[in-house]
PDB file of C-alpha atoms and ligand atoms in Angstrom:
ATOM      1  CA  UNK A   1     108.991  97.926-147.636  1.00 63.00           C
ATOM      2  CA  UNK A   2     112.289  95.925-147.575  1.00 78.00           C
ATOM      3  CA  UNK A   3     112.870  94.792-143.648  1.00 91.00           C
ATOM      4  CA  UNK A   4     116.861  95.709-142.780  1.00 93.00           C
ATOM      5  CA  UNK A   5     116.538  95.009-138.940  1.00 97.00           C
ATOM      6  CA  UNK A   6     114.517  93.863-135.841  1.00 98.00           C
ATOM      7  CA  UNK A   7     112.237  95.752-134.657  1.00 97.00           C
ATOM      8  CA  UNK A   8     108.662  96.320-133.082  1.00 97.00           C
ATOM      9  CA  UNK A   9     105.516  94.105-135.764  1.00 97.00           C
ATOM     10  CA  UNK A  10     108.557  91.754-137.768  1.00 97.00           C
ATOM     11  CA  UNK A  11     109.363  88.459-137.921  1.00 97.00           C
ATOM     12  CA  UNK A  12     112.515  87.181-136.757  1.00 97.00           C
ATOM     13  CA  UNK A  13     113.872  83.772-137.205  1.00 97.00           C
ATOM     14  CA  UNK A  14     117.540  83.287-135.108  1.00 97.00           C
ATOM     15  CA  UNK A  15     119.782  80.347-134.592  1.00 98.00           C
ATOM     16  CA  UNK A  16     120.531  80.472-131.077  1.00 98.00           C
ATOM     17  CA  UNK A  17     121.686  78.527-127.967  1.00 98.00           C
ATOM     18  CA  UNK A  18     121.355  78.940-124.201  1.00 97.00           C
ATOM     19  CA  UNK A  19     123.061  78.134-121.523  1.00 98.00           C
ATOM     20  CA  UNK A  20     122.664  78.206-117.700  1.00 97.00           C
ATOM     21  CA  UNK A  21     125.393  77.345-115.452  1.00 96.00           C
ATOM     22  CA  UNK A  22     127.516  76.805-118.513  1.00 96.00           C
ATOM     23  CA  UNK A  23     124.458  74.011-119.828  1.00 97.00           C
ATOM     24  CA  UNK A  24     123.635  73.894-122.537  1.00 97.00           C
ATOM     25  CA  UNK A  25     120.059  74.223-121.857  1.00 95.00           C
ATOM     26  CA  UNK A  26     118.383  74.879-125.705  1.00 95.00           C
ATOM     27  CA  UNK A  27     119.270  75.078-129.015  1.00 96.00           C
ATOM     28  CA  UNK A  28     118.149  75.286-132.424  1.00 96.00           C
ATOM     29  CA  UNK A  29     120.216  73.366-133.769  1.00 94.00           C
ATOM     30  CA  UNK A  30     118.032  69.847-134.995  1.00 86.00           C
ATOM     31  CA  UNK A  31     115.500  72.018-134.762  1.00 89.00           C
ATOM     32  CA  UNK A  32     115.780  75.392-137.610  1.00 92.00           C
ATOM     33  CA  UNK A  33     115.679  78.617-137.055  1.00 95.00           C
ATOM     34  CA  UNK A  34     113.093  80.095-134.654  1.00 95.00           C
ATOM     35  CA  UNK A  35     110.310  81.973-135.668  1.00 96.00           C
ATOM     36  CA  UNK A  36     109.233  84.813-133.798  1.00 96.00           C
ATOM     37  CA  UNK A  37     106.803  88.401-134.206  1.00 97.00           C
ATOM     38  CA  UNK A  38     109.122  91.239-132.707  1.00 98.00           C
ATOM     39  CA  UNK A  39     107.027  93.229-129.936  1.00 97.00           C
ATOM     40  CA  UNK A  40     103.945  90.965-128.424  1.00 97.00           C
ATOM     41  CA  UNK A  41     105.584  88.835-125.976  1.00 95.00           C
ATOM     42  CA  UNK A  42     106.896  86.251-127.874  1.00 96.00           C
ATOM     43  CA  UNK A  43     109.896  85.661-126.369  1.00 96.00           C
ATOM     44  CA  UNK A  44     111.716  86.791-122.660  1.00 95.00           C
ATOM     45  CA  UNK A  45     111.751  91.304-122.332  1.00 94.00           C
ATOM     46  CA  UNK A  46     115.551  90.877-121.657  1.00 96.00           C
ATOM     47  CA  UNK A  47     116.290  89.264-125.050  1.00 97.00           C
ATOM     48  CA  UNK A  48     113.866  90.205-127.471  1.00 97.00           C
ATOM     49  CA  UNK A  49     115.659  94.472-126.013  1.00 97.00           C
ATOM     50  CA  UNK A  50     119.564  93.182-126.536  1.00 97.00           C
ATOM     51  CA  UNK A  51     117.613  92.000-129.973  1.00 98.00           C
ATOM     52  CA  UNK A  52     116.540  95.108-130.923  1.00 98.00           C
ATOM     53  CA  UNK A  53     118.689  97.044-133.982  1.00 98.00           C
ATOM     54  CA  UNK A  54     120.279  93.563-134.972  1.00 98.00           C
ATOM     55  CA  UNK A  55     119.805  93.008-138.896  1.00 98.00           C
ATOM     56  CA  UNK A  56     120.410  90.010-141.142  1.00 97.00           C
ATOM     57  CA  UNK A  57     123.184  88.486-140.264  1.00 97.00           C
ATOM     58  CA  UNK A  58     124.165  90.134-136.744  1.00 98.00           C
ATOM     59  CA  UNK A  59     124.704  87.328-134.013  1.00 98.00           C
ATOM     60  CA  UNK A  60     125.603  88.751-130.121  1.00 98.00           C
ATOM     61  CA  UNK A  61     125.606  87.464-127.196  1.00 98.00           C
ATOM     62  CA  UNK A  62     122.428  87.832-124.475  1.00 98.00           C
ATOM     63  CA  UNK A  63     123.323  87.873-120.978  1.00 98.00           C
ATOM     64  CA  UNK A  64     119.529  87.975-119.490  1.00 98.00           C
ATOM     65  CA  UNK A  65     119.016  88.321-115.709  1.00 97.00           C
ATOM     66  CA  UNK A  66     116.464  86.493-113.768  1.00 96.00           C
ATOM     67  CA  UNK A  67     114.465  89.773-113.935  1.00 95.00           C
ATOM     68  CA  UNK A  68     113.301  90.152-117.748  1.00 96.00           C
ATOM     69  CA  UNK A  69     113.932  86.835-117.869  1.00 95.00           C
ATOM     70  CA  UNK A  70     111.524  83.548-115.803  1.00 93.00           C
ATOM     71  CA  UNK A  71     111.598  86.107-113.421  1.00 94.00           C
ATOM     72  CA  UNK A  72     113.292  85.314-109.772  1.00 96.00           C
ATOM     73  CA  UNK A  73     113.005  82.735-107.504  1.00 96.00           C
ATOM     74  CA  UNK A  74     110.140  83.307-105.161  1.00 96.00           C
ATOM     75  CA  UNK A  75     110.300  80.908-102.112  1.00 95.00           C
ATOM     76  CA  UNK A  76     106.449  81.671-101.697  1.00 94.00           C
ATOM     77  CA  UNK A  77     105.508  80.620-105.090  1.00 94.00           C
ATOM     78  CA  UNK A  78     104.855  76.914-103.420  1.00 96.00           C
ATOM     79  CA  UNK A  79     101.507  75.991-102.453  1.00 94.00           C
ATOM     80  CA  UNK A  80      99.428  72.594-100.884  1.00 96.00           C
ATOM     81  CA  UNK A  81      96.738  71.019-102.416  1.00 94.00           C
ATOM     82  CA  UNK A  82      94.695  68.025-101.368  1.00 95.00           C
ATOM     83  CA  UNK A  83      94.568  65.197-103.252  1.00 94.00           C
ATOM     84  CA  UNK A  84      91.605  65.220-103.815  1.00 93.00           C
ATOM     85  CA  UNK A  85      91.107  68.400-106.040  1.00 91.00           C
ATOM     86  CA  UNK A  86      92.604  67.124-108.600  1.00 91.00           C
ATOM     87  CA  UNK A  87      91.174  64.236-111.025  1.00 89.00           C
ATOM     88  CA  UNK A  88      90.890  61.206-110.092  1.00 88.00           C
ATOM     89  CA  UNK A  89      92.824  60.123-113.122  1.00 90.00           C
ATOM     90  CA  UNK A  90      95.373  63.022-113.990  1.00 88.00           C
ATOM     91  CA  UNK A  91      98.957  60.987-113.031  1.00 87.00           C
ATOM     92  CA  UNK A  92     100.242  63.157-110.123  1.00 91.00           C
ATOM     93  CA  UNK A  93     104.325  62.594-110.603  1.00 93.00           C
ATOM     94  CA  UNK A  94     107.461  65.281-108.509  1.00 95.00           C
ATOM     95  CA  UNK A  95     107.887  66.841-111.510  1.00 94.00           C
ATOM     96  CA  UNK A  96     104.970  66.940-113.359  1.00 94.00           C
ATOM     97  CA  UNK A  97     103.401  70.035-114.915  1.00 94.00           C
ATOM     98  CA  UNK A  98      99.994  71.271-114.816  1.00 92.00           C
ATOM     99  CA  UNK A  99      98.024  73.884-115.673  1.00 91.00           C
ATOM    100  CA  UNK A 100      95.682  75.544-112.946  1.00 87.00           C
ATOM    101  CA  UNK A 101      93.318  77.792-112.914  1.00 85.00           C
ATOM    102  CA  UNK A 102      92.690  80.556-110.058  1.00 80.00           C
ATOM    103  CA  UNK A 103      90.125  82.544-108.523  1.00 83.00           C
ATOM    104  CA  UNK A 104      90.689  85.246-111.335  1.00 88.00           C
ATOM    105  CA  UNK A 105      90.514  82.245-114.030  1.00 88.00           C
ATOM    106  CA  UNK A 106      93.676  82.193-115.038  1.00 89.00           C
ATOM    107  CA  UNK A 107      95.426  80.173-116.420  1.00 90.00           C
ATOM    108  CA  UNK A 108      99.476  79.433-114.433  1.00 89.00           C
ATOM    109  CA  UNK A 109     101.128  76.407-115.412  1.00 91.00           C
ATOM    110  CA  UNK A 110     103.000  74.494-112.109  1.00 95.00           C
ATOM    111  CA  UNK A 111     104.906  71.693-111.002  1.00 96.00           C
ATOM    112  CA  UNK A 112     104.458  68.772-108.807  1.00 97.00           C
ATOM    113  CA  UNK A 113     107.436  69.586-106.793  1.00 96.00           C
ATOM    114  CA  UNK A 114     106.329  67.074-104.166  1.00 96.00           C
ATOM    115  CA  UNK A 115     103.844  64.707-102.600  1.00 96.00           C
ATOM    116  CA  UNK A 116     103.065  64.332 -98.972  1.00 96.00           C
ATOM    117  CA  UNK A 117     100.661  61.748 -98.490  1.00 94.00           C
ATOM    118  CA  UNK A 118      96.954  63.909 -99.498  1.00 94.00           C
ATOM    119  CA  UNK A 119      98.920  66.972 -99.908  1.00 96.00           C
ATOM    120  CA  UNK A 120     100.065  67.635-103.192  1.00 96.00           C
ATOM    121  CA  UNK A 121     103.111  70.819-103.104  1.00 97.00           C
ATOM    122  CA  UNK A 122     102.714  72.445-106.078  1.00 96.00           C
ATOM    123  CA  UNK A 123     105.263  74.717-107.733  1.00 97.00           C
ATOM    124  CA  UNK A 124     104.466  77.995-109.700  1.00 95.00           C
ATOM    125  CA  UNK A 125     108.256  79.146-109.885  1.00 95.00           C
ATOM    126  CA  UNK A 126     109.308  78.668-113.952  1.00 93.00           C
ATOM    127  CA  UNK A 127     111.330  76.384-114.068  1.00 92.00           C
ATOM    128  CA  UNK A 128     114.433  78.603-114.696  1.00 94.00           C
ATOM    129  CA  UNK A 129     113.105  81.444-111.592  1.00 96.00           C
ATOM    130  CA  UNK A 130     116.329  83.066-110.618  1.00 97.00           C
ATOM    131  CA  UNK A 131     118.668  81.054-112.811  1.00 97.00           C
ATOM    132  CA  UNK A 132     120.927  84.088-115.335  1.00 98.00           C
ATOM    133  CA  UNK A 133     120.628  83.418-118.858  1.00 98.00           C
ATOM    134  CA  UNK A 134     123.543  83.198-121.927  1.00 98.00           C
ATOM    135  CA  UNK A 135     122.153  83.753-124.994  1.00 98.00           C
ATOM    136  CA  UNK A 136     123.859  83.327-128.366  1.00 98.00           C
ATOM    137  CA  UNK A 137     121.519  84.567-131.000  1.00 98.00           C
ATOM    138  CA  UNK A 138     122.305  85.523-135.173  1.00 98.00           C
ATOM    139  CA  UNK A 139     119.476  87.053-136.718  1.00 98.00           C
ATOM    140  CA  UNK A 140     119.257  84.408-139.865  1.00 97.00           C
ATOM    141  CA  UNK A 141     116.241  86.040-142.422  1.00 97.00           C
ATOM    142  CA  UNK A 142     114.119  88.674-140.790  1.00 97.00           C
ATOM    143  CA  UNK A 143     110.176  89.780-143.178  1.00 96.00           C
ATOM    144  CA  UNK A 144     107.111  90.878-142.355  1.00 95.00           C
ATOM    145  CA  UNK A 145     104.397  88.668-140.032  1.00 95.00           C
ATOM    146  CA  UNK A 146     100.868  88.272-142.416  1.00 93.00           C
ATOM    147  CA  UNK A 147      97.549  89.942-141.743  1.00 93.00           C
ATOM    148  CA  UNK A 148      96.390  86.602-139.552  1.00 93.00           C
ATOM    149  CA  UNK A 149     100.154  86.391-138.215  1.00 94.00           C
ATOM    150  CA  UNK A 150      99.025  90.311-136.875  1.00 94.00           C
ATOM    151  CA  UNK A 151      96.064  89.963-136.004  1.00 94.00           C
ATOM    152  CA  UNK A 152      96.443  86.764-133.742  1.00 94.00           C
ATOM    153  CA  UNK A 153      99.859  88.302-132.498  1.00 96.00           C
ATOM    154  CA  UNK A 154     102.290  84.943-133.545  1.00 95.00           C
ATOM    155  CA  UNK A 155     103.946  83.838-136.145  1.00 94.00           C
ATOM    156  CA  UNK A 156     102.505  80.320-137.653  1.00 90.00           C
ATOM    157  CA  UNK A 157     104.532  78.506-138.829  1.00 74.00           C
ATOM    158  CA  UNK A 158     105.281  74.486-138.161  1.00 55.00           C
ATOM    159  CA  UNK A 159     106.393  73.320-134.979  1.00 45.00           C
ATOM    160  CA  UNK A 160     105.532  76.700-133.767  1.00 50.00           C
ATOM    161  CA  UNK A 161     102.551  77.611-133.821  1.00 52.00           C
ATOM    162  CA  UNK A 162     100.734  77.085-130.776  1.00 52.00           C
ATOM    163  CA  UNK A 163      97.601  78.714-129.397  1.00 52.00           C
TER     164      UNK A 163
HETATM  165 ZN1   ZN B   1      97.392  81.941-134.348  1.00 83.69          ZN
END
């Protein structure tokens, strides 16, 4: 079976750039094309949806609104936590990213927004929440995933494999 277009269950290799407010934030330049398995939430839905049906060599500009990207910026996604709730040896300063477990034991990413006295304010917004994302993507190649990749729901490739 040959794969001729982007669809669920296919591994896409793509070159891309990401601009926000006219500023280049991310790009495949220098690190090589990004590979991802389609249909498993590996990239933001607004971009994946627009890439469906693209063929090898196709390129496209895609503008993704916050709701289909990293979410709206939520004013109430901040939480004050006493300093002594964190491990003693944890280095806490503004901008530090950390993983917090909520009451249902889900891991959530947060950043230290500010520290005032013994109170650490965490920001649970994604760093790109509220931003309109301007992608330029080019499909470099398409392939079938191997069994392990399919079982894990993501690509196994040096530099891009993380659990
Ligand atoms: Zn894996």
